[in-house]
XYZ file of C-alpha atoms in Angstrom:
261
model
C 91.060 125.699 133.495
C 91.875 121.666 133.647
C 94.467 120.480 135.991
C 96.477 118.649 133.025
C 96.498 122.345 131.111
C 98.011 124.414 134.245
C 100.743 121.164 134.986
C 103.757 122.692 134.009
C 105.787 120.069 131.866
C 102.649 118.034 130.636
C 102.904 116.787 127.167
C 100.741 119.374 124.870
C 99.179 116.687 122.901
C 95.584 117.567 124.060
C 95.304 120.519 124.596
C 94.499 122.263 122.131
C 92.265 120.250 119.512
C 93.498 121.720 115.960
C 91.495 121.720 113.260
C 91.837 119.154 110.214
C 94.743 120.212 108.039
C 95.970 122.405 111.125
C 99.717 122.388 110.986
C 101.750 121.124 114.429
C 104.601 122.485 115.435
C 107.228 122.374 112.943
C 110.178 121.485 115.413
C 107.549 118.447 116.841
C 109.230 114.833 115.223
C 107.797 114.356 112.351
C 106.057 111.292 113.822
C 104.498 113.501 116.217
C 103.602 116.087 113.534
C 101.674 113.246 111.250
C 99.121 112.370 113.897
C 95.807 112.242 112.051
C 93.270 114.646 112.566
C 90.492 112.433 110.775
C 90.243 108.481 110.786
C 90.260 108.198 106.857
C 94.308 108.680 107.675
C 94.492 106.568 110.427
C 95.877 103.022 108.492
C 96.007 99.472 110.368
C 93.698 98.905 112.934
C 90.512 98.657 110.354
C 88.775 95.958 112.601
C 88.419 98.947 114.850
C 87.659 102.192 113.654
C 86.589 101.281 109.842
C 83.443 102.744 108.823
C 80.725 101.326 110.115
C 82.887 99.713 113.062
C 80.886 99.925 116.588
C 84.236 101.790 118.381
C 84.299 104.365 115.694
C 80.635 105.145 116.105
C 80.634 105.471 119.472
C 83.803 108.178 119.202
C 81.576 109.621 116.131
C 78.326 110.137 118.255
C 80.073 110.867 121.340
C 78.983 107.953 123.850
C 81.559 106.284 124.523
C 82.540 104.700 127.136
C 85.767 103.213 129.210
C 87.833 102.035 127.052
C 91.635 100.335 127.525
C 93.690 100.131 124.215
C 96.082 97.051 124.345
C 99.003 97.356 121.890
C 102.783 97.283 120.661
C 104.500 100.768 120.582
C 103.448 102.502 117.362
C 100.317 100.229 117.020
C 98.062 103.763 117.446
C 96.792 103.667 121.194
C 97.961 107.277 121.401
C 96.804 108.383 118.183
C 93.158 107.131 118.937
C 93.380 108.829 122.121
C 94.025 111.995 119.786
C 91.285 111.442 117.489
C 88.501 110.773 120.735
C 90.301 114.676 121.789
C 89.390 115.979 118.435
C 85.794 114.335 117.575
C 83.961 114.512 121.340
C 82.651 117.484 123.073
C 83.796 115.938 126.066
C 86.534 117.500 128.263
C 90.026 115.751 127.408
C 92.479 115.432 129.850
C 95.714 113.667 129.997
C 97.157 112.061 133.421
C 100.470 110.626 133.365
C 101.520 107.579 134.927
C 104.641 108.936 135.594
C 104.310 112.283 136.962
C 100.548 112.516 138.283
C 99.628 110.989 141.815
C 95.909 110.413 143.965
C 96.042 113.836 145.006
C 96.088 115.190 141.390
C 93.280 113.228 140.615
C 91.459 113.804 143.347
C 91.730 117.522 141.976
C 90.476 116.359 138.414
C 87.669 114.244 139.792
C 86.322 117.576 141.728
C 86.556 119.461 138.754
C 84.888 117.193 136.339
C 82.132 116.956 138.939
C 82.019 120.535 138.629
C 81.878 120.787 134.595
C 79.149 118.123 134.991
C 76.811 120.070 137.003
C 77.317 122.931 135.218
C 77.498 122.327 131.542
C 76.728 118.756 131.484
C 80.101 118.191 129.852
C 81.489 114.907 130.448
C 84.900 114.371 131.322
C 87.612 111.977 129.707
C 90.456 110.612 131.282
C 93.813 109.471 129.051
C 95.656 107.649 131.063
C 99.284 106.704 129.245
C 100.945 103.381 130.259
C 98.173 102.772 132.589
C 99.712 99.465 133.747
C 102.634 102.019 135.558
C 99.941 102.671 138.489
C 99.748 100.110 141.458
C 96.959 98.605 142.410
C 96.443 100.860 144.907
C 96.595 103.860 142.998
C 94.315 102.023 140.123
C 91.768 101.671 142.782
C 91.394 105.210 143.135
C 90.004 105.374 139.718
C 87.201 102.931 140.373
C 84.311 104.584 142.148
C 84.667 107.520 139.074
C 84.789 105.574 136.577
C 82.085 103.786 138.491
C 80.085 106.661 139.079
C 80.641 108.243 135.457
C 81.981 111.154 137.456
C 84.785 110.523 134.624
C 85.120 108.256 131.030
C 88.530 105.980 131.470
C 90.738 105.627 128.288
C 93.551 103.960 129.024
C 96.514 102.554 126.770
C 99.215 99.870 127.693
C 101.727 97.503 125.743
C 101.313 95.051 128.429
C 98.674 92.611 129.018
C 95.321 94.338 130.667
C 94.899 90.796 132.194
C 98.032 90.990 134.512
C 98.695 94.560 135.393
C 95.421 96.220 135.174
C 92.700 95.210 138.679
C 90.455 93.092 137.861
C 87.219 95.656 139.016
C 88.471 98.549 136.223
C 88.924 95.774 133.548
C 84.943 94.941 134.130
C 84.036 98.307 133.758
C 86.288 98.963 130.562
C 86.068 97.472 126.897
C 89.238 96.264 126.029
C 90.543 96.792 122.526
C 93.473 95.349 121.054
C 95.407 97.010 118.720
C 98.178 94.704 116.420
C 101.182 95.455 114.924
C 100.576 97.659 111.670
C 101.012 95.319 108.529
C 103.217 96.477 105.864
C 100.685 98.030 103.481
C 99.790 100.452 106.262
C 103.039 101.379 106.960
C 103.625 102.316 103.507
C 100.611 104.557 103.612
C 101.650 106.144 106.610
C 105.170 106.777 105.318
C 103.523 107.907 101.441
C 101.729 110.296 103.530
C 104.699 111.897 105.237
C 106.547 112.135 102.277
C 103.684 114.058 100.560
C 102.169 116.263 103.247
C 103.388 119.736 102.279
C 102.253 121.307 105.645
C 103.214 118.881 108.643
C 105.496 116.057 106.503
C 108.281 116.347 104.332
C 106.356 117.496 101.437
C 108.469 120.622 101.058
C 111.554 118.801 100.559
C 110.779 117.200 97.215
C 111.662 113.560 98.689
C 111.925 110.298 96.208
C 112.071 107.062 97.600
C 113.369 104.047 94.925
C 110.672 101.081 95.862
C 113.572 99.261 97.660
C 114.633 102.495 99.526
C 111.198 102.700 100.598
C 110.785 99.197 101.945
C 113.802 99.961 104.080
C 111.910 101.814 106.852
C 108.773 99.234 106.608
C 111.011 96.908 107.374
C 112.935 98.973 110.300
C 110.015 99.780 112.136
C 108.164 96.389 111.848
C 104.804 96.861 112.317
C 105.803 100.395 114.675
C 104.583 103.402 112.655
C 106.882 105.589 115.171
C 110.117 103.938 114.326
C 109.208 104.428 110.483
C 108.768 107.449 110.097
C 111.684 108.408 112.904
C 114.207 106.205 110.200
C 112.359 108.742 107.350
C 113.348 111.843 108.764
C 116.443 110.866 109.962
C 117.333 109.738 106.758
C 115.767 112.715 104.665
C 117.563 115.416 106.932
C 120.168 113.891 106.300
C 120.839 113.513 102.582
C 121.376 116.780 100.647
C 119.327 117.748 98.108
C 120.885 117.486 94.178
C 121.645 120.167 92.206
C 117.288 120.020 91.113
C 116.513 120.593 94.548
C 115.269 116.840 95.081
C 115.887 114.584 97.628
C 116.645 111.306 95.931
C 117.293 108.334 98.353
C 117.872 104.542 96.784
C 118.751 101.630 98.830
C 122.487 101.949 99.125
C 121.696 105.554 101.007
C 119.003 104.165 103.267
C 120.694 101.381 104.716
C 124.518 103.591 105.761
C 121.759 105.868 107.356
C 120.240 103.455 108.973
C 123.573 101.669 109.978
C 121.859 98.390 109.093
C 120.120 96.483 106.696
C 116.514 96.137 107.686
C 115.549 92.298 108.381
């Protein structure tokens, strides 16, 4: 058993790789709950992962390699980590920034070594807010990642150029992720509302076209924030007297407090 999977506390995110159209745990946010399990619903970032797209076969054929995802919150970093979880054989882990140290990876780096000789399973390394680690403790990763004893896939809002060492940034592909555009985010939010099994599907939501533009607006270009101002605001309208969920305008924005820009 992985380090990340007996660290008490640790985000469940990865461990356990469901299976398309699995449902996630229904008290989960619902932005947590919509995380695609395929890339035909991941919207935004096709210079990346649309078909045909270098990235995306590498993921696909499982060879890729270190990898740092440069983006604003919501962008997908994240999300792509979930979908390399769910489409390689290799062992996922997770290390936080925040709560893991040299000694824990020391720990995963003997343990990969281990799944190596034995199965030949490679090992892959999410680290979250990468740019959080010092120098110092970003030079521990290098001779792995060096080695291949593990596969780096890092994610940061901040600028690779400044906060990540120079030595990692050689041995990593760099790929920038920018805001989502408006037509994305109403996919994303279309998809919420109709998803029966992990969205508000259940709820019988309508949207008017300028009630819907509301949380576009809200979140701009963050597919988080959207679709945290959607199920605010659908919890918290009551259904009519057919069961529906009707929300115009008017409703949106005294839910919202404020009239999206």
């Amino acid at each position: 058993m992985s380090l990340q999977r007996r660290r008490q506390g640790q985000s469940d995110l990865f461990q356990k790789k469901r299976a398309p159209g699995e449902s996630a745990d229904a008290a989960a946010p619902l932005a947590e709950r919509m995380r695609p399990n395929d890339f035909t619903d991941f919207f935004g970032q096709d210079d990346i992962i649309a078909p045909g797209r270098p990235f995306r076969h590498a993921i696909e054929t499982d060879t890729l390699s270190s990898v740092i995802f440069w983006g604003p919150p919501g962008s997908g970093k994240t999300t792509l980590a979930y979908l390399i979880a769910h489409k390689t054989k290799a062992e996922f882990v997770a290390f936080s920034a925040v709560t893991s140290g040299v000694p824990e990876l020391r720990q995963l780096v003997a343990e990969a070594e281990q799944r190596s000789a034995v199965s030949r399973q490679r090992t892959i390394l999410f680290v979250d807010e990468i740019h959080r680690f010092n120098k110092a403790q970003q030079d521990a990763f290098l001779p792995h990642v060096e080695r291949g004893t593990v596969i780096l896939v890092g994610a940061t809002t901040e600028n690779p150029s400044f906060e990540v060492i120079s030595p990692l940034l050689s041995r990593s592909l760099v790929v920038v992720l920018k805001p989502l555009p408006d037509e994305a985010m109403g996919a994303i939010l279309d998809r919420a509302i109709a998803d029966r099994e992990r969205g508000l599907g259940q709820l019988n939501v309508t949207l008017s076209p300028e009630a819907r533009r509301r949380p576009i607006g809200f979140g701009n270009g963050d597919a988080r924030a959207a679709l945290t101002a959607l199920e605010f605001v659908v919890t918290q309208t009551p259904a009519g007297p057919d069961g529906h969920v009707t929300i115009d305008e008017r409703a949106m924005d005294a839910a919202l407090l404020k009239k999206a820009l």
